[in-house]
PDB file of C-alpha atoms in Angstrom:
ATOM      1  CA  UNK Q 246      -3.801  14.473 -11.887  1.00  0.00           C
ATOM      2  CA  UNK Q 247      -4.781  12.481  -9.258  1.00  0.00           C
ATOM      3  CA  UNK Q 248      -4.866   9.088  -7.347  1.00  0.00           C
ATOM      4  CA  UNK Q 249      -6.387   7.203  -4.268  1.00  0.00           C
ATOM      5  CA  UNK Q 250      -3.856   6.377  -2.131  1.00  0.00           C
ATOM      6  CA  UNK Q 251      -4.563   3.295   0.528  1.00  0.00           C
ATOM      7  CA  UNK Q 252      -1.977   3.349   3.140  1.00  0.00           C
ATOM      8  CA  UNK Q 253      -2.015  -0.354   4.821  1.00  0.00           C
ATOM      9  CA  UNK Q 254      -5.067  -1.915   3.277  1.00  0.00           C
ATOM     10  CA  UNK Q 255      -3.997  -5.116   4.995  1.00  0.00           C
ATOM     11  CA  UNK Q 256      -4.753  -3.445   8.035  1.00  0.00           C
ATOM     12  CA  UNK Q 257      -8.522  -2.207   7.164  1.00  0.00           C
ATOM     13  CA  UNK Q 258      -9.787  -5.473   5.420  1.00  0.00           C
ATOM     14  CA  UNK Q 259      -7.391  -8.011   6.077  1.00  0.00           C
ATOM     15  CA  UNK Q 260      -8.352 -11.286   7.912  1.00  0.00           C
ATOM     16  CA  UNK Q 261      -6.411 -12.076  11.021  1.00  0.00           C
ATOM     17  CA  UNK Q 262      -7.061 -14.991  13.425  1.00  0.00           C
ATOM     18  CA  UNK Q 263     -10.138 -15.680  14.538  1.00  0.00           C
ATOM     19  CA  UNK Q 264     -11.600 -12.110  13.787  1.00  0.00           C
ATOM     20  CA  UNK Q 265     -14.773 -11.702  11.542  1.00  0.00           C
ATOM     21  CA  UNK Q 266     -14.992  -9.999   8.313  1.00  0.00           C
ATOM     22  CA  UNK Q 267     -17.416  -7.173   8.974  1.00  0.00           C
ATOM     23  CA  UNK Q 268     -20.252  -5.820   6.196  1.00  0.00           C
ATOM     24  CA  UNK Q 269     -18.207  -2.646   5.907  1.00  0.00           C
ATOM     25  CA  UNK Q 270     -15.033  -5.358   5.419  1.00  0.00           C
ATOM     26  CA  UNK Q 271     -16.903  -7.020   2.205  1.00  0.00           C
ATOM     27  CA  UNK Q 272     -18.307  -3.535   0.990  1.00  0.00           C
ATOM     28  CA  UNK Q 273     -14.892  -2.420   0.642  1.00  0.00           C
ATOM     29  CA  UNK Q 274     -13.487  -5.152  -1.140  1.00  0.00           C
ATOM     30  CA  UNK Q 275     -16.482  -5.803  -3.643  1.00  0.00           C
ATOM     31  CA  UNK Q 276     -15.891  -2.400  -4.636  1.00  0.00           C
ATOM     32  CA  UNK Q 277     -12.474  -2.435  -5.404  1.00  0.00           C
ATOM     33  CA  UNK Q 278     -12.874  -6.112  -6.948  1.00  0.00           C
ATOM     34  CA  UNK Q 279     -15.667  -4.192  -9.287  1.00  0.00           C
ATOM     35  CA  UNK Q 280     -13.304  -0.919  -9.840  1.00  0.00           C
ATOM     36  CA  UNK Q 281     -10.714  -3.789 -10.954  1.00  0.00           C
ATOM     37  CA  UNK Q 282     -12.572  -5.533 -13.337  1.00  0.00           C
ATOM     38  CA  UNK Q 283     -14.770  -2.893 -14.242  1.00  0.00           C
ATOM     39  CA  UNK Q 284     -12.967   0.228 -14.463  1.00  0.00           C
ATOM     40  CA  UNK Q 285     -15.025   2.474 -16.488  1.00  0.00           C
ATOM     41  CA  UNK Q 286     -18.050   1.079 -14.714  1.00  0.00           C
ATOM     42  CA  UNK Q 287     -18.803   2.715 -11.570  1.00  0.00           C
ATOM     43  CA  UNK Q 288     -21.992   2.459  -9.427  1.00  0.00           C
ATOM     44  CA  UNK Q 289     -24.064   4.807  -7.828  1.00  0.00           C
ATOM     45  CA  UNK Q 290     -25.722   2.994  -4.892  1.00  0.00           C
ATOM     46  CA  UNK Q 291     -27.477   0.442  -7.153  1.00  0.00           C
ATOM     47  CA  UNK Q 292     -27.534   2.012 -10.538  1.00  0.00           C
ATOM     48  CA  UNK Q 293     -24.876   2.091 -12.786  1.00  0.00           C
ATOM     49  CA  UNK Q 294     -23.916   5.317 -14.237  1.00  0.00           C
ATOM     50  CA  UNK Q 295     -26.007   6.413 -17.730  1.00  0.00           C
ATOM     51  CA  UNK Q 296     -22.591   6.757 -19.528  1.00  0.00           C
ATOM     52  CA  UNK Q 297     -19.703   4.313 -19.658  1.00  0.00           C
ATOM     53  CA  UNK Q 298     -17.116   7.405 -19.793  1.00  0.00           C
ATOM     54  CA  UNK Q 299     -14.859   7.175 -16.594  1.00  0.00           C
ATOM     55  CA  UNK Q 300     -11.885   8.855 -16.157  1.00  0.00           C
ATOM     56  CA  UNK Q 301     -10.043   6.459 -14.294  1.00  0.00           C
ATOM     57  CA  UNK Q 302      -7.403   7.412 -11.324  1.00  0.00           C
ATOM     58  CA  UNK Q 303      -4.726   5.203 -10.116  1.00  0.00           C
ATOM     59  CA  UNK Q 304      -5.153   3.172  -6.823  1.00  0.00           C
ATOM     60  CA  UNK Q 305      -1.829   2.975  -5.079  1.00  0.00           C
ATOM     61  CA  UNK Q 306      -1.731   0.553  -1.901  1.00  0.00           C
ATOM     62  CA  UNK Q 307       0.510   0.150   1.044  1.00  0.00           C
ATOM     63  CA  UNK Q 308       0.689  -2.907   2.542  1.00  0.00           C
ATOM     64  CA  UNK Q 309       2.620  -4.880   5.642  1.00  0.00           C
ATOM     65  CA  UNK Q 310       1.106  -8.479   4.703  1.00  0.00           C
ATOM     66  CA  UNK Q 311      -0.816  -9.328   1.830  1.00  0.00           C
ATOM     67  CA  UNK Q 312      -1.391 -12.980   3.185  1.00  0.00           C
ATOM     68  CA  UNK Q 313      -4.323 -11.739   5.208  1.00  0.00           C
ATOM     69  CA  UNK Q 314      -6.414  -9.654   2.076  1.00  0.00           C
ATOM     70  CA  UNK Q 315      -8.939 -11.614  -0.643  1.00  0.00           C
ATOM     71  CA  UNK Q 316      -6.539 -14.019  -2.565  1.00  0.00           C
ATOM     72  CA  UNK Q 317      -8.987 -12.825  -5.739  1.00  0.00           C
ATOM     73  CA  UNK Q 318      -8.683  -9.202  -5.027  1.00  0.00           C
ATOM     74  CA  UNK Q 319      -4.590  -9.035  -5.666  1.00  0.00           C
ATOM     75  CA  UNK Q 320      -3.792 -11.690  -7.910  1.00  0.00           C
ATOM     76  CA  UNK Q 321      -2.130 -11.352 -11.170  1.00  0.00           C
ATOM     77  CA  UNK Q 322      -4.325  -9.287 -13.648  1.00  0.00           C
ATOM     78  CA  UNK Q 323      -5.956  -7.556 -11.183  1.00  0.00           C
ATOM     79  CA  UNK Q 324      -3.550  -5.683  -9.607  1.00  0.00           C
ATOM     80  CA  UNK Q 325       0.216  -4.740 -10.331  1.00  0.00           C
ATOM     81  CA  UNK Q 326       2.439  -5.654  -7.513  1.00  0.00           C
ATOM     82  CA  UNK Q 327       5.962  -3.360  -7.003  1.00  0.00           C
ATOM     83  CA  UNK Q 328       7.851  -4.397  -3.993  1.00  0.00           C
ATOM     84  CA  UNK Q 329      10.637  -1.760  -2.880  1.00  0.00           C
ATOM     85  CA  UNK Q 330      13.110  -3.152  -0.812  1.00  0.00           C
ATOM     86  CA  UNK Q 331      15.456  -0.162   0.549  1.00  0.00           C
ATOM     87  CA  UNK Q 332      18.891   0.088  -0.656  1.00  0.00           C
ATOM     88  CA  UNK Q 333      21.435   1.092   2.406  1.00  0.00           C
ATOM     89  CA  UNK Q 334      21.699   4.256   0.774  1.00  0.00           C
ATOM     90  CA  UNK Q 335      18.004   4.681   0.929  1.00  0.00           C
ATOM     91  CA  UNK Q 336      17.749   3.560   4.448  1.00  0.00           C
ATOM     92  CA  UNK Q 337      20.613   6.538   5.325  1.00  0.00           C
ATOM     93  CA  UNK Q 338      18.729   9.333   3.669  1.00  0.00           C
ATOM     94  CA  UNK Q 339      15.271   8.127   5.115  1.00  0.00           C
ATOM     95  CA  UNK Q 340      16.896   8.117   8.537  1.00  0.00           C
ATOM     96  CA  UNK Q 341      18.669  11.292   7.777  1.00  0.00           C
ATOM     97  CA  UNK Q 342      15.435  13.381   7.236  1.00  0.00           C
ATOM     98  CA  UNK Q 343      13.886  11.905   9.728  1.00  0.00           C
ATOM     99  CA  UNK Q 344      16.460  13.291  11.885  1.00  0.00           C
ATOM    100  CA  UNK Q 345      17.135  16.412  10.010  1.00  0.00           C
ATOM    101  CA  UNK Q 346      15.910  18.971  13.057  1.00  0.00           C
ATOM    102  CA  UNK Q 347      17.637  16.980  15.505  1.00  0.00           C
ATOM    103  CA  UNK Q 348      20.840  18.153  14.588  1.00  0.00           C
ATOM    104  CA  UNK Q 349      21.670  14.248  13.509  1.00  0.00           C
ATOM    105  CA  UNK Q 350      24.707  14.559  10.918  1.00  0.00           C
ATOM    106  CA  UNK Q 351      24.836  12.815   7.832  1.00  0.00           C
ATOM    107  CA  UNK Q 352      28.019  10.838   9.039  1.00  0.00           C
ATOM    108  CA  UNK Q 353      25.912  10.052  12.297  1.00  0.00           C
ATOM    109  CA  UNK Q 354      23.605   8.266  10.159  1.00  0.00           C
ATOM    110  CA  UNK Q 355      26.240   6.451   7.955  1.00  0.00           C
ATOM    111  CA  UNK Q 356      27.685   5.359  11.361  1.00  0.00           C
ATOM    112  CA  UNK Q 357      24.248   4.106  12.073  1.00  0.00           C
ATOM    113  CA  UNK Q 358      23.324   2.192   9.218  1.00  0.00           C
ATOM    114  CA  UNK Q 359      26.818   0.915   8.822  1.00  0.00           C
ATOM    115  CA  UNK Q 360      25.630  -0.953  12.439  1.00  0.00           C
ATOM    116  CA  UNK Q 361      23.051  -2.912  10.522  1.00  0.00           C
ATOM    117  CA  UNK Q 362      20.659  -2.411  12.618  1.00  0.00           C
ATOM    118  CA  UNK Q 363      18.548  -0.814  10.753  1.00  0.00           C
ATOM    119  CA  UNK Q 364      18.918  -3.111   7.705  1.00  0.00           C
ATOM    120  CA  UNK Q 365      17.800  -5.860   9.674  1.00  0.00           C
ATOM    121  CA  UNK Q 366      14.724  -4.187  11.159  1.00  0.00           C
ATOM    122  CA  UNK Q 367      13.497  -3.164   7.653  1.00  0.00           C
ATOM    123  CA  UNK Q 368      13.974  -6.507   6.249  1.00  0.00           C
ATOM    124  CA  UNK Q 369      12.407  -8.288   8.768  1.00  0.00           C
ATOM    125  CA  UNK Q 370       9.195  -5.426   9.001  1.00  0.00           C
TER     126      UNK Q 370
END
């Protein structure tokens, strides 16, 4: 089993400002807008592969802003969105682990969370 995992694609081919989408930029995403409408099609430089068998793998993507990708490349049909927003009990055991080696208790982190500070940074990241 496996997948392609891209952590903050917003960051690699998203548009921001001023800046200029880049050849590498457009390569990128006209090969994940063919992967999405083509899945068992994949090319090989210019040719298309001599048999339409594919096994297809997952592409999971992280993201910060999807404002700033391809409008085309995530809209409904193309890709399945699943936003995660943390529960407080998620945001304690994240925080925990990170901790872990520290020495950071458990009821440290509760004390921490509890504080909302946290909370309020994740929401507003």
């Amino acid at each position: 089993m496996s997948c392609l995992m891209i952590n903050d694609i917003d960051a690699g081919i998203g548009r921001f400002g001023n800046t200029q989408m880049t050849v590498n930029n457009q390569i990128v995403v006209g090969a994940l807008m063919n992967l999405s409408d083509n899945p068992t099609r994949v090319s090989i430089g210019q040719d298309l592969r001599e048999s339409n068998i594919t096994n297809r793998v997952p592409i999971i993507v992280t993201r910060n802003d999807f404002s700033t990708i391809y409008a085309p490349l995530i809209c409904d049909g193309r890709m399945e969105k699943f936003y995660w927003q943390p529960t407080k009990e998620d945001i304690m055991n994240i925080v925990h682990r990170m901790y872990e080696k520290d020495g950071i208790s458990k009821d440290e982190v509760v004390s921490i969370v509890d504080m909302d500070i946290l909370t309020s940074l994740v929401q507003a990241g």
